[in-house]
């Protein structure tokens, strides 16, 4: 693990190969798995496909990832424009 971001109820991590992982409460889709289920153990954020993550940030009910090519990905609750 090369980076971690912790919110109140969910967490994100990046491993050395750039894979982004999430776990915790998923009620607002902030885990990035296309559902709203909680996940007790880290699980790969499959929606990023082959993109290599270089930074992550866990918000209250949303998540962000910066890819190696400069693209920014956001998922979760989009209230108040927090997803961009």
Short mmCIF file of C-alpha atoms in Angstrom, two decimals:
data_model
loop_
_atom_site.label_atom_id
_atom_site.label_comp_id
_atom_site.label_asym_id
_atom_site.label_seq_id
_atom_site.Cartn_x
_atom_site.Cartn_y
_atom_site.Cartn_z
CA UNK A 1 0.00 0.00 0.00
CA UNK A 2 1.44 3.33 -1.08
CA UNK A 3 -1.44 5.68 -0.22
CA UNK A 4 -4.53 5.68 2.02
CA UNK A 5 -7.41 8.09 2.53
CA UNK A 6 -9.90 7.67 5.37
CA UNK A 7 -13.34 9.23 5.72
CA UNK A 8 -15.72 8.73 8.61
CA UNK A 9 -17.29 5.53 7.26
CA UNK A 10 -15.21 4.39 4.29
CA UNK A 11 -11.59 4.14 3.18
CA UNK A 12 -9.55 4.08 -0.01
CA UNK A 13 -6.07 2.76 -0.73
CA UNK A 14 -3.67 2.46 -3.65
CA UNK A 15 -1.23 -0.42 -4.01
CA UNK A 16 2.18 -0.22 -5.70
CA UNK A 17 0.75 -1.35 -9.05
CA UNK A 18 -1.78 1.53 -9.03
CA UNK A 19 -4.81 -0.54 -8.11
CA UNK A 20 -7.43 1.41 -6.13
CA UNK A 21 -9.19 -0.41 -3.28
CA UNK A 22 -12.20 0.58 -1.16
CA UNK A 23 -13.95 -0.69 1.94
CA UNK A 24 -16.38 0.42 4.64
CA UNK A 25 -19.89 1.80 4.33
CA UNK A 26 -21.26 1.81 0.79
CA UNK A 27 -24.75 3.31 1.31
CA UNK A 28 -24.18 6.21 -1.12
CA UNK A 29 -22.13 4.33 -3.72
CA UNK A 30 -18.88 5.76 -2.35
CA UNK A 31 -17.10 2.40 -2.65
CA UNK A 32 -17.30 2.55 -6.45
CA UNK A 33 -18.68 -0.93 -7.03
CA UNK A 34 -22.01 -0.02 -8.61
CA UNK A 35 -24.00 -0.98 -5.53
CA UNK A 36 -24.71 0.42 -2.08
CA UNK A 37 -23.57 -2.50 0.08
CA UNK A 38 -21.05 -2.27 2.89
CA UNK A 39 -17.70 -4.00 2.35
CA UNK A 40 -15.70 -5.07 5.42
CA UNK A 41 -12.52 -5.99 3.54
CA UNK A 42 -10.70 -4.03 0.81
CA UNK A 43 -12.04 -4.73 -2.68
CA UNK A 44 -10.71 -3.47 -6.02
CA UNK A 45 -12.60 -0.57 -7.60
CA UNK A 46 -13.31 -2.37 -10.88
CA UNK A 47 -14.91 0.67 -12.55
CA UNK A 48 -11.45 2.21 -13.02
CA UNK A 49 -10.56 -0.64 -15.38
CA UNK A 50 -6.87 -0.63 -16.27
CA UNK A 51 -6.35 2.96 -15.09
CA UNK A 52 -3.43 3.26 -12.68
CA UNK A 53 -4.30 5.33 -9.59
CA UNK A 54 -1.75 7.77 -8.20
CA UNK A 55 -3.87 9.54 -5.55
CA UNK A 56 -7.19 9.00 -3.76
CA UNK A 57 -9.38 11.06 -1.48
CA UNK A 58 -12.34 9.82 0.56
CA UNK A 59 -15.04 12.42 1.22
CA UNK A 60 -18.04 12.17 3.50
CA UNK A 61 -20.20 10.29 0.97
CA UNK A 62 -18.06 10.32 -2.17
CA UNK A 63 -14.63 9.26 -3.41
CA UNK A 64 -12.08 10.63 -5.85
CA UNK A 65 -9.17 9.05 -7.68
CA UNK A 66 -6.45 10.65 -9.78
CA UNK A 67 -5.16 8.41 -12.57
CA UNK A 68 -1.60 8.35 -13.89
CA UNK A 69 -2.76 9.97 -17.15
CA UNK A 70 -4.22 12.95 -15.24
CA UNK A 71 -7.88 11.91 -15.44
CA UNK A 72 -9.95 12.43 -12.30
CA UNK A 73 -12.66 9.94 -11.35
CA UNK A 74 -15.44 10.65 -8.83
CA UNK A 75 -18.21 8.43 -7.48
CA UNK A 76 -20.73 8.32 -4.65
CA UNK A 77 -23.30 10.91 -3.60
CA UNK A 78 -23.24 13.93 -5.91
CA UNK A 79 -24.95 16.35 -3.54
CA UNK A 80 -23.76 19.98 -3.78
CA UNK A 81 -21.70 19.24 -6.88
CA UNK A 82 -19.05 17.21 -5.03
CA UNK A 83 -18.62 14.87 -8.02
CA UNK A 84 -17.65 17.70 -10.35
#
